[in-house]
Amino acid sequence: MPDWSYQTIFRPLLFQLPSRLARDFTLRAMGTLSRVPGGSFIIRTMGHMEASPILATKLAGIPLKYPVGLSGGLDPEGTAHQALAQFGFGFIEIGPVTIEAHINNKCPIRRDSTNETIIYTDAGRSEGLTQLMKRLDRNQGHALPLMLRIKSTPGRTPVEAQRELLTMMEALSYYAAGFYIESLDENGSVEATIAHLQAIQLAARELPIVKPMFLYVPIDYPLESLKLLLAGLSPGWSGVVVGDMLRTAEGDLTGSVLKPLSIEIIRSMREQCLSASFSIIASGGVHQPLDALELMEAGADYVQLHSGLVYSGPGLPKRINEAIVYEKLQSVEPPPAPSFWMNWGWMCLLGIGMILGGALAWIIAATSVVLPYDISFLGMLPSVLNEANPLVLQFMSHDRVTLAGTMISIGVIYYQLARYGLRSGLHWTRTALLTSAAVGFSSFFLYLGYGYFDPLHAAAALILFPMFMLSMRRHRELPSWERPNLINDRTWRLAQWGQLMMVTLGFSLAVGGIVISTVGITEVFVPQDLEYLCATPAMLNEINERLLPLIAHDRAGFGGALFSDAIGILTIALWGINQGQRWLWWTFLLGGLPGFVAGLSVHLTIGYTDFVHLLPAYFALMLYVFGLIFLYPYLMQGQKDPRHDPTISGTA
């Protein structure tokens, strides 16, 4: 469930359910999808969560692909870890882990949507060491580093607590990339706490496998005590994790309200001049990319997500990664644009060729309809065919005009993707072009389904295919130098509806293309076609036994072109939409107009206005118009940096 479906459909529905039920249902659904064959691929395809490799880093020597982690409290049983690992996370926290199990699934979870908070009454739940090891022994379905948060049983003496922690570290060292040690007691003296932590650290060094250790600091731990504690902490610790739970009278609270407190704690720790190798992981109050950037500016090296995924959606890790990439690129000059002939120019020429070819096909379809080789194939003049059934040529015109409009739409999309995406090295644009064009060129063979060879289409394919091959070579993948969206404001939320409309449009057109192609190479006509023609296939066959293959060739070709067009629209809608990308809005507008104008105008011109037949077109037009309206503010207006403009609100 990407943000465009989560914010618009699933979140409103899920928030009507009790919080625990909504959480468990969502996690099980995602987990089930990720475990079916191809499920993880579907998740990655729907969200395209991959970000720039410049984000790769190391946390205490642990290689991380991204600096964003998943908090252990969101999915305590790991039900959906395989799915969540596809969202753009670099590591996953598991815990708290205790020796004995502490689970009470009847404890309520309360959600305050107004303040974007969640209150847990069972935040200390643990499945126990034995059960956790059994779960980790099973295939996790992902390769992300696991950070295990361990804590001793409440009420234990320091020696007993140390023994329990070491037992868990030794048992879990095979699975863990690192350990979060939750062992602070605000009621004890700072000196005793330091001595306790030093003893743990020294004893851990004697274990058979030594893993990095991070001190887990509750977000409500007294700040003055924390300063003294860090000053006396040995250099053997790899860093600090600032927790994401605030103890209240109602339970443990997590949410956006924790960000100011997290910033205060992190800034205070960095002001102590901790070494650069001492990592700080922030996990409280990250609900939008701006929150992560502000925590990092305060001194955090990494962030973990919890309540932000619940309120903002599963696209949040990707959005944060893109924001961090943009921050890194501010000190880097963008590379010069590649030569027109390197690759992107060839795709521009292919797009222009499609536009010109579509325009020519439109003119022919609206005038003479058939070409000399069509007449030669039929062995019948158009005038004779018109005398036999005056509606046949009009029907063929309707097929060929819609095909021409689709060709122009494809040409516009290809040209725009090449000029603004392929030229800039954006990975998703090459994938979109490769997929769509591969479908388009393959659809040529649909023309042969009824034994009819179209020499003009074959000649066009022979000319355009080398351009396609040249455009796919020597592709460089670069991050975007454009400012990404940072806040969950009204414009962003409205854009989720626009994206939903365009994604639905892409899927709808793809289904339509498959159906039209299938009908074209099998039944040729739908019932409404025959009603318009006032004839049956047998009657048309009596006019000319080659008439059906000719019409089938038109229908199958149009279906293949529509499917190719749909792939282009769908990939743009799924992967490309980001704030301020004006060219994408114009691509949607200019790429959609020829298809809709051609399809609707020709039906009106020839009098083929059956409502049922045109209903899919009306539905697609509605999606197209509303998608353009909802996306306009987001794509056409760039965003100022909220950190430098106090008038911008993150929750408008």
mmCIF file of N, CA and C in Angstrom, residues 95-216:
data_model
loop_
_atom_site.group_PDB
_atom_site.id
_atom_site.type_symbol
_atom_site.label_atom_id
_atom_site.label_comp_id
_atom_site.label_asym_id
_atom_site.label_seq_id
_atom_site.Cartn_x
_atom_site.Cartn_y
_atom_site.Cartn_z
ATOM 1 N N GLY A 95 12.878 -5.745 19.329
ATOM 2 C CA GLY A 95 12.903 -5.664 20.785
ATOM 3 C C GLY A 95 11.832 -4.735 21.329
ATOM 4 N N PRO A 96 11.781 -4.674 22.664
ATOM 5 C CA PRO A 96 12.772 -5.204 23.609
ATOM 6 C C PRO A 96 12.723 -6.720 23.726
ATOM 7 N N VAL A 97 13.911 -7.298 23.940
ATOM 8 C CA VAL A 97 14.049 -8.737 24.121
ATOM 9 C C VAL A 97 14.415 -9.001 25.575
ATOM 10 N N THR A 98 13.683 -9.892 26.209
ATOM 11 C CA THR A 98 13.973 -10.302 27.580
ATOM 12 C C THR A 98 14.116 -11.819 27.626
ATOM 13 N N ILE A 99 14.666 -12.295 28.728
ATOM 14 C CA ILE A 99 14.852 -13.740 28.883
ATOM 15 C C ILE A 99 13.504 -14.459 28.834
ATOM 16 N N GLU A 100 12.571 -13.979 29.638
ATOM 17 C CA GLU A 100 11.252 -14.587 29.706
ATOM 18 C C GLU A 100 10.266 -13.805 28.839
ATOM 19 N N ALA A 101 9.215 -14.485 28.401
ATOM 20 C CA ALA A 101 8.192 -13.840 27.576
ATOM 21 C C ALA A 101 7.281 -12.975 28.435
ATOM 22 N N HIS A 102 6.905 -11.840 27.892
ATOM 23 C CA HIS A 102 5.945 -10.935 28.539
ATOM 24 C C HIS A 102 5.005 -10.429 27.456
ATOM 25 N N ILE A 103 3.889 -11.109 27.273
ATOM 26 C CA ILE A 103 2.950 -10.774 26.200
ATOM 27 C C ILE A 103 1.540 -10.727 26.756
ATOM 28 N N ASN A 104 0.850 -9.664 26.411
ATOM 29 C CA ASN A 104 -0.575 -9.550 26.751
ATOM 30 C C ASN A 104 -1.273 -8.870 25.578
ATOM 31 N N ASN A 105 -1.837 -9.672 24.687
ATOM 32 C CA ASN A 105 -2.461 -9.130 23.480
ATOM 33 C C ASN A 105 -3.804 -8.466 23.745
ATOM 34 N N LYS A 106 -4.246 -8.485 25.005
ATOM 35 C CA LYS A 106 -5.514 -7.837 25.332
ATOM 36 C C LYS A 106 -5.325 -6.390 25.755
ATOM 37 N N CYS A 107 -4.075 -5.981 25.944
ATOM 38 C CA CYS A 107 -3.821 -4.593 26.311
ATOM 39 C C CYS A 107 -4.187 -3.686 25.140
ATOM 40 N N PRO A 108 -4.953 -2.645 25.379
ATOM 41 C CA PRO A 108 -5.385 -1.784 24.265
ATOM 42 C C PRO A 108 -4.255 -0.903 23.743
ATOM 43 N N ILE A 109 -4.390 -0.536 22.484
ATOM 44 C CA ILE A 109 -3.533 0.471 21.861
ATOM 45 C C ILE A 109 -4.438 1.635 21.478
ATOM 46 N N ARG A 110 -4.086 2.822 21.930
ATOM 47 C CA ARG A 110 -4.930 3.987 21.653
ATOM 48 C C ARG A 110 -4.232 4.909 20.661
ATOM 49 N N ARG A 111 -5.040 5.484 19.800
ATOM 50 C CA ARG A 111 -4.531 6.322 18.720
ATOM 51 C C ARG A 111 -5.187 7.691 18.816
ATOM 52 N N ASP A 112 -4.377 8.742 18.780
ATOM 53 C CA ASP A 112 -4.867 10.123 18.786
ATOM 54 C C ASP A 112 -4.474 10.754 17.454
ATOM 55 N N SER A 113 -5.407 10.706 16.492
ATOM 56 C CA SER A 113 -5.092 11.166 15.139
ATOM 57 C C SER A 113 -4.848 12.667 15.085
ATOM 58 N N THR A 114 -5.515 13.417 15.957
ATOM 59 C CA THR A 114 -5.351 14.874 15.941
ATOM 60 C C THR A 114 -3.916 15.271 16.231
ATOM 61 N N ASN A 115 -3.326 14.637 17.233
ATOM 62 C CA ASN A 115 -1.947 14.947 17.619
ATOM 63 C C ASN A 115 -0.941 13.970 17.030
ATOM 64 N N GLU A 116 -1.431 13.026 16.228
ATOM 65 C CA GLU A 116 -0.599 12.011 15.596
ATOM 66 C C GLU A 116 0.265 11.280 16.633
ATOM 67 N N THR A 117 -0.398 10.712 17.613
ATOM 68 C CA THR A 117 0.289 9.947 18.645
ATOM 69 C C THR A 117 -0.349 8.569 18.783
ATOM 70 N N ILE A 118 0.400 7.657 19.376
ATOM 71 C CA ILE A 118 -0.077 6.314 19.701
ATOM 72 C C ILE A 118 0.316 6.031 21.140
ATOM 73 N N ILE A 119 -0.597 5.466 21.898
ATOM 74 C CA ILE A 119 -0.323 5.121 23.295
ATOM 75 C C ILE A 119 -0.418 3.609 23.448
ATOM 76 N N TYR A 120 0.686 3.001 23.878
ATOM 77 C CA TYR A 120 0.741 1.563 24.108
ATOM 78 C C TYR A 120 0.644 1.286 25.608
ATOM 79 N N THR A 121 -0.131 0.310 25.955
ATOM 80 C CA THR A 121 -0.173 -0.137 27.351
ATOM 81 C C THR A 121 0.614 -1.429 27.531
ATOM 82 N N ASP A 122 1.241 -1.894 26.451
ATOM 83 C CA ASP A 122 2.059 -3.108 26.524
ATOM 84 C C ASP A 122 3.377 -2.911 25.799
ATOM 85 N N ALA A 123 3.953 -1.703 25.920
ATOM 86 C CA ALA A 123 5.172 -1.409 25.170
ATOM 87 C C ALA A 123 6.340 -2.287 25.606
ATOM 88 N N GLY A 124 6.290 -2.836 26.798
ATOM 89 C CA GLY A 124 7.367 -3.691 27.277
ATOM 90 C C GLY A 124 7.211 -5.140 26.898
ATOM 91 N N ARG A 125 6.276 -5.450 25.980
ATOM 92 C CA ARG A 125 6.031 -6.830 25.591
ATOM 93 C C ARG A 125 7.284 -7.465 25.008
ATOM 94 N N SER A 126 7.450 -8.751 25.248
ATOM 95 C CA SER A 126 8.577 -9.493 24.700
ATOM 96 C C SER A 126 8.153 -10.932 24.498
ATOM 97 N N GLU A 127 8.527 -11.491 23.373
ATOM 98 C CA GLU A 127 8.194 -12.889 23.104
ATOM 99 C C GLU A 127 9.141 -13.854 23.787
ATOM 100 N N GLY A 128 10.164 -13.315 24.440
ATOM 101 C CA GLY A 128 11.111 -14.164 25.143
ATOM 102 C C GLY A 128 12.253 -14.616 24.251
ATOM 103 N N LEU A 129 13.387 -14.915 24.884
ATOM 104 C CA LEU A 129 14.595 -15.263 24.140
ATOM 105 C C LEU A 129 14.414 -16.517 23.289
ATOM 106 N N THR A 130 13.847 -17.570 23.874
ATOM 107 C CA THR A 130 13.714 -18.840 23.149
ATOM 108 C C THR A 130 12.847 -18.695 21.912
ATOM 109 N N GLN A 131 11.688 -18.047 22.066
ATOM 110 C CA GLN A 131 10.774 -17.896 20.942
ATOM 111 C C GLN A 131 11.371 -16.998 19.863
ATOM 112 N N LEU A 132 12.086 -15.958 20.279
ATOM 113 C CA LEU A 132 12.717 -15.069 19.303
ATOM 114 C C LEU A 132 13.758 -15.821 18.474
ATOM 115 N N MET A 133 14.551 -16.656 19.118
ATOM 116 C CA MET A 133 15.567 -17.405 18.393
ATOM 117 C C MET A 133 14.931 -18.367 17.393
ATOM 118 N N LYS A 134 13.803 -18.965 17.773
ATOM 119 C CA LYS A 134 13.097 -19.841 16.835
ATOM 120 C C LYS A 134 12.617 -19.043 15.621
ATOM 121 N N ARG A 135 12.125 -17.840 15.882
ATOM 122 C CA ARG A 135 11.644 -17.008 14.764
ATOM 123 C C ARG A 135 12.797 -16.582 13.868
ATOM 124 N N LEU A 136 13.924 -16.211 14.472
ATOM 125 C CA LEU A 136 15.062 -15.756 13.673
ATOM 126 C C LEU A 136 15.717 -16.892 12.915
ATOM 127 N N ASP A 137 15.532 -18.119 13.387
ATOM 128 C CA ASP A 137 16.076 -19.270 12.666
ATOM 129 C C ASP A 137 15.368 -19.493 11.336
ATOM 130 N N ARG A 138 14.109 -19.050 11.287
ATOM 131 C CA ARG A 138 13.385 -19.165 10.027
ATOM 132 C C ARG A 138 13.892 -18.101 9.054
ATOM 133 N N ASN A 139 13.685 -18.338 7.781
ATOM 134 C CA ASN A 139 14.120 -17.398 6.757
ATOM 135 C C ASN A 139 13.434 -16.053 6.945
ATOM 136 N N GLN A 140 14.232 -15.015 7.146
ATOM 137 C CA GLN A 140 13.665 -13.691 7.385
ATOM 138 C C GLN A 140 13.135 -13.038 6.112
ATOM 139 N N GLY A 141 13.594 -13.502 4.952
ATOM 140 C CA GLY A 141 13.118 -12.943 3.697
ATOM 141 C C GLY A 141 13.767 -11.631 3.320
ATOM 142 N N HIS A 142 14.789 -11.224 4.077
ATOM 143 C CA HIS A 142 15.503 -9.984 3.755
ATOM 144 C C HIS A 142 16.908 -10.089 4.333
ATOM 145 N N ALA A 143 17.769 -9.188 3.913
ATOM 146 C CA ALA A 143 19.164 -9.218 4.354
ATOM 147 C C ALA A 143 19.539 -7.982 5.156
ATOM 148 N N LEU A 144 18.557 -7.229 5.650
ATOM 149 C CA LEU A 144 18.867 -6.021 6.403
ATOM 150 C C LEU A 144 19.488 -6.364 7.753
ATOM 151 N N PRO A 145 20.448 -5.561 8.212
ATOM 152 C CA PRO A 145 21.037 -5.782 9.533
ATOM 153 C C PRO A 145 19.981 -5.668 10.636
ATOM 154 N N LEU A 146 20.074 -6.547 11.625
ATOM 155 C CA LEU A 146 19.137 -6.542 12.749
ATOM 156 C C LEU A 146 19.829 -5.957 13.974
ATOM 157 N N MET A 147 19.213 -4.957 14.556
ATOM 158 C CA MET A 147 19.699 -4.354 15.792
ATOM 159 C C MET A 147 18.783 -4.837 16.920
ATOM 160 N N LEU A 148 19.317 -5.652 17.817
ATOM 161 C CA LEU A 148 18.495 -6.262 18.860
ATOM 162 C C LEU A 148 18.576 -5.454 20.152
ATOM 163 N N ARG A 149 17.413 -4.978 20.587
ATOM 164 C CA ARG A 149 17.332 -4.216 21.841
ATOM 165 C C ARG A 149 17.038 -5.175 22.982
ATOM 166 N N ILE A 150 17.990 -5.324 23.899
ATOM 167 C CA ILE A 150 17.854 -6.287 24.987
ATOM 168 C C ILE A 150 17.770 -5.556 26.323
ATOM 169 N N LYS A 151 17.005 -6.137 27.249
ATOM 170 C CA LYS A 151 16.865 -5.565 28.590
ATOM 171 C C LYS A 151 16.678 -6.697 29.591
ATOM 172 N N SER A 152 17.088 -6.446 30.789
ATOM 173 C CA SER A 152 16.964 -7.450 31.838
ATOM 174 C C SER A 152 15.571 -7.400 32.449
ATOM 175 N N THR A 153 15.233 -8.423 33.179
ATOM 176 C CA THR A 153 13.934 -8.488 33.846
ATOM 177 C C THR A 153 13.866 -7.422 34.935
ATOM 178 N N PRO A 154 12.799 -6.646 35.015
ATOM 179 C CA PRO A 154 12.681 -5.620 36.065
ATOM 180 C C PRO A 154 12.840 -6.228 37.458
ATOM 181 N N GLY A 155 13.523 -5.502 38.324
ATOM 182 C CA GLY A 155 13.701 -5.963 39.696
ATOM 183 C C GLY A 155 14.981 -6.729 39.933
ATOM 184 N N ARG A 156 15.749 -7.019 38.898
ATOM 185 C CA ARG A 156 16.989 -7.759 39.065
ATOM 186 C C ARG A 156 18.072 -6.864 39.677
ATOM 187 N N THR A 157 18.980 -7.476 40.431
ATOM 188 C CA THR A 157 20.140 -6.748 40.939
ATOM 189 C C THR A 157 21.078 -6.460 39.775
ATOM 190 N N PRO A 158 22.012 -5.519 39.933
ATOM 191 C CA PRO A 158 22.944 -5.235 38.835
ATOM 192 C C PRO A 158 23.695 -6.469 38.346
ATOM 193 N N VAL A 159 24.099 -7.338 39.254
ATOM 194 C CA VAL A 159 24.821 -8.540 38.841
ATOM 195 C C VAL A 159 23.904 -9.469 38.060
ATOM 196 N N GLU A 160 22.663 -9.650 38.535
ATOM 197 C CA GLU A 160 21.710 -10.508 37.833
ATOM 198 C C GLU A 160 21.348 -9.929 36.466
ATOM 199 N N ALA A 161 21.179 -8.603 36.435
ATOM 200 C CA ALA A 161 20.856 -7.952 35.165
ATOM 201 C C ALA A 161 21.992 -8.132 34.166
ATOM 202 N N GLN A 162 23.242 -7.974 34.651
ATOM 203 C CA GLN A 162 24.382 -8.152 33.772
ATOM 204 C C GLN A 162 24.440 -9.575 33.240
ATOM 205 N N ARG A 163 24.151 -10.547 34.075
ATOM 206 C CA ARG A 163 24.188 -11.941 33.661
ATOM 207 C C ARG A 163 23.141 -12.199 32.574
ATOM 208 N N GLU A 164 21.941 -11.649 32.764
ATOM 209 C CA GLU A 164 20.892 -11.848 31.760
ATOM 210 C C GLU A 164 21.268 -11.203 30.429
ATOM 211 N N LEU A 165 21.805 -10.011 30.481
ATOM 212 C CA LEU A 165 22.173 -9.317 29.248
ATOM 213 C C LEU A 165 23.264 -10.072 28.496
ATOM 214 N N LEU A 166 24.253 -10.556 29.201
ATOM 215 C CA LEU A 166 25.328 -11.292 28.555
ATOM 216 C C LEU A 166 24.833 -12.610 27.980
ATOM 217 N N THR A 167 23.899 -13.254 28.695
ATOM 218 C CA THR A 167 23.315 -14.496 28.176
ATOM 219 C C THR A 167 22.614 -14.240 26.847
ATOM 220 N N MET A 168 21.847 -13.160 26.783
ATOM 221 C CA MET A 168 21.134 -12.837 25.547
ATOM 222 C C MET A 168 22.097 -12.435 24.434
ATOM 223 N N MET A 169 23.136 -11.690 24.779
ATOM 224 C CA MET A 169 24.093 -11.276 23.755
ATOM 225 C C MET A 169 24.819 -12.475 23.158
ATOM 226 N N GLU A 170 25.188 -13.428 24.006
ATOM 227 C CA GLU A 170 25.877 -14.616 23.504
ATOM 228 C C GLU A 170 24.946 -15.463 22.639
ATOM 229 N N ALA A 171 23.673 -15.590 23.065
ATOM 230 C CA ALA A 171 22.726 -16.419 22.322
ATOM 231 C C ALA A 171 22.322 -15.780 20.999
ATOM 232 N N LEU A 172 22.292 -14.458 20.954
ATOM 233 C CA LEU A 172 21.764 -13.754 19.784
ATOM 234 C C LEU A 172 22.855 -13.188 18.874
ATOM 235 N N SER A 173 24.106 -13.379 19.221
ATOM 236 C CA SER A 173 25.187 -12.761 18.450
ATOM 237 C C SER A 173 25.228 -13.251 17.004
ATOM 238 N N TYR A 174 24.722 -14.464 16.756
ATOM 239 C CA TYR A 174 24.697 -14.989 15.387
ATOM 240 C C TYR A 174 23.724 -14.201 14.513
ATOM 241 N N TYR A 175 22.661 -13.676 15.122
ATOM 242 C CA TYR A 175 21.611 -13.000 14.360
ATOM 243 C C TYR A 175 21.801 -11.484 14.331
ATOM 244 N N ALA A 176 22.429 -10.938 15.352
ATOM 245 C CA ALA A 176 22.458 -9.487 15.526
ATOM 246 C C ALA A 176 23.637 -8.851 14.804
ATOM 247 N N ALA A 177 23.360 -7.699 14.181
ATOM 248 C CA ALA A 177 24.450 -6.874 13.669
ATOM 249 C C ALA A 177 24.995 -5.999 14.789
ATOM 250 N N GLY A 178 24.150 -5.686 15.763
ATOM 251 C CA GLY A 178 24.531 -4.882 16.911
ATOM 252 C C GLY A 178 23.480 -5.008 17.991
ATOM 253 N N PHE A 179 23.804 -4.505 19.181
ATOM 254 C CA PHE A 179 22.876 -4.584 20.311
ATOM 255 C C PHE A 179 22.577 -3.202 20.863
ATOM 256 N N TYR A 180 21.290 -2.958 21.133
ATOM 257 C CA TYR A 180 20.879 -1.801 21.915
ATOM 258 C C TYR A 180 20.733 -2.294 23.359
ATOM 259 N N ILE A 181 21.461 -1.710 24.263
ATOM 260 C CA ILE A 181 21.426 -2.135 25.662
ATOM 261 C C ILE A 181 20.504 -1.197 26.433
ATOM 262 N N GLU A 182 19.348 -1.718 26.836
ATOM 263 C CA GLU A 182 18.386 -0.925 27.605
ATOM 264 C C GLU A 182 18.565 -1.280 29.075
ATOM 265 N N SER A 183 19.351 -0.424 29.781
ATOM 266 C CA SER A 183 19.710 -0.777 31.152
ATOM 267 C C SER A 183 19.848 0.444 32.045
ATOM 268 N N LEU A 184 19.205 1.542 31.684
ATOM 269 C CA LEU A 184 19.300 2.757 32.491
ATOM 270 C C LEU A 184 18.184 2.805 33.523
ATOM 271 N N ASP A 185 18.542 3.216 34.719
ATOM 272 C CA ASP A 185 17.579 3.355 35.813
ATOM 273 C C ASP A 185 17.707 4.769 36.356
ATOM 274 N N GLU A 186 16.696 5.589 36.080
ATOM 275 C CA GLU A 186 16.778 6.996 36.497
ATOM 276 C C GLU A 186 16.722 7.158 38.008
ATOM 277 N N ASN A 187 16.311 6.108 38.715
ATOM 278 C CA ASN A 187 16.250 6.198 40.176
ATOM 279 C C ASN A 187 17.594 5.899 40.832
ATOM 280 N N GLY A 188 18.492 5.263 40.089
ATOM 281 C CA GLY A 188 19.808 4.971 40.641
ATOM 282 C C GLY A 188 20.761 6.138 40.440
ATOM 283 N N SER A 189 21.887 6.099 41.128
ATOM 284 C CA SER A 189 22.874 7.166 40.994
ATOM 285 C C SER A 189 23.595 7.043 39.664
ATOM 286 N N VAL A 190 24.110 8.169 39.181
ATOM 287 C CA VAL A 190 24.828 8.160 37.913
ATOM 288 C C VAL A 190 26.099 7.328 38.033
ATOM 289 N N GLU A 191 26.763 7.425 39.171
ATOM 290 C CA GLU A 191 28.000 6.672 39.361
ATOM 291 C C GLU A 191 27.742 5.169 39.291
ATOM 292 N N ALA A 192 26.667 4.721 39.956
ATOM 293 C CA ALA A 192 26.349 3.290 39.935
ATOM 294 C C ALA A 192 25.967 2.840 38.524
ATOM 295 N N THR A 193 25.268 3.699 37.810
ATOM 296 C CA THR A 193 24.870 3.364 36.441
ATOM 297 C C THR A 193 26.087 3.241 35.543
ATOM 298 N N ILE A 194 27.035 4.175 35.696
ATOM 299 C CA ILE A 194 28.253 4.117 34.890
ATOM 300 C C ILE A 194 29.029 2.841 35.190
ATOM 301 N N ALA A 195 29.147 2.516 36.454
ATOM 302 C CA ALA A 195 29.866 1.298 36.838
ATOM 303 C C ALA A 195 29.185 0.062 36.253
ATOM 304 N N HIS A 196 27.855 0.045 36.301
ATOM 305 C CA HIS A 196 27.093 -1.083 35.755
ATOM 306 C C HIS A 196 27.327 -1.220 34.248
ATOM 307 N N LEU A 197 27.279 -0.094 33.519
ATOM 308 C CA LEU A 197 27.472 -0.126 32.064
ATOM 309 C C LEU A 197 28.903 -0.521 31.703
ATOM 310 N N GLN A 198 29.857 -0.044 32.495
ATOM 311 C CA GLN A 198 31.244 -0.409 32.223
ATOM 312 C C GLN A 198 31.465 -1.904 32.423
ATOM 313 N N ALA A 199 30.827 -2.452 33.444
ATOM 314 C CA ALA A 199 30.964 -3.881 33.693
ATOM 315 C C ALA A 199 30.372 -4.686 32.537
ATOM 316 N N ILE A 200 29.230 -4.231 32.014
ATOM 317 C CA ILE A 200 28.603 -4.914 30.874
ATOM 318 C C ILE A 200 29.515 -4.854 29.660
ATOM 319 N N GLN A 201 30.079 -3.673 29.434
ATOM 320 C CA GLN A 201 30.918 -3.490 28.247
ATOM 321 C C GLN A 201 32.192 -4.340 28.330
ATOM 322 N N LEU A 202 32.809 -4.391 29.492
ATOM 323 C CA LEU A 202 34.022 -5.181 29.648
ATOM 324 C C LEU A 202 33.735 -6.673 29.515
ATOM 325 N N ALA A 203 32.629 -7.119 30.108
ATOM 326 C CA ALA A 203 32.280 -8.534 30.033
ATOM 327 C C ALA A 203 31.909 -8.935 28.603
ATOM 328 N N ALA A 204 31.268 -8.020 27.878
ATOM 329 C CA ALA A 204 30.863 -8.324 26.504
ATOM 330 C C ALA A 204 32.069 -8.528 25.599
ATOM 331 N N ARG A 205 33.181 -7.897 25.931
ATOM 332 C CA ARG A 205 34.385 -8.044 25.122
ATOM 333 C C ARG A 205 34.968 -9.447 25.209
ATOM 334 N N GLU A 206 34.567 -10.213 26.218
ATOM 335 C CA GLU A 206 35.078 -11.568 26.396
ATOM 336 C C GLU A 206 34.194 -12.611 25.736
ATOM 337 N N LEU A 207 33.074 -12.184 25.151
ATOM 338 C CA LEU A 207 32.188 -13.139 24.501
ATOM 339 C C LEU A 207 32.843 -13.699 23.241
ATOM 340 N N PRO A 208 32.432 -14.896 22.789
ATOM 341 C CA PRO A 208 33.023 -15.483 21.575
ATOM 342 C C PRO A 208 32.871 -14.603 20.349
ATOM 343 N N ILE A 209 31.731 -13.933 20.230
ATOM 344 C CA ILE A 209 31.494 -13.022 19.104
ATOM 345 C C ILE A 209 31.163 -11.656 19.673
ATOM 346 N N VAL A 210 31.941 -10.670 19.314
ATOM 347 C CA VAL A 210 31.749 -9.315 19.833
ATOM 348 C C VAL A 210 31.024 -8.476 18.787
ATOM 349 N N LYS A 211 29.931 -7.876 19.183
ATOM 350 C CA LYS A 211 29.137 -7.028 18.287
ATOM 351 C C LYS A 211 29.079 -5.605 18.849
ATOM 352 N N PRO A 212 28.899 -4.612 17.985
ATOM 353 C CA PRO A 212 28.784 -3.228 18.463
ATOM 354 C C PRO A 212 27.649 -3.079 19.475
ATOM 355 N N MET A 213 27.885 -2.231 20.470
ATOM 356 C CA MET A 213 26.902 -1.997 21.527
ATOM 357 C C MET A 213 26.505 -0.525 21.540
ATOM 358 N N PHE A 214 25.199 -0.300 21.624
ATOM 359 C CA PHE A 214 24.650 1.059 21.665
ATOM 360 C C PHE A 214 23.820 1.204 22.936
ATOM 361 N N LEU A 215 24.008 2.290 23.611
ATOM 362 C CA LEU A 215 23.255 2.544 24.838
ATOM 363 C C LEU A 215 21.866 3.058 24.477
ATOM 364 N N TYR A 216 20.847 2.375 24.950
ATOM 365 C CA TYR A 216 19.470 2.793 24.694
ATOM 366 C C TYR A 216 19.046 3.754 25.797
#
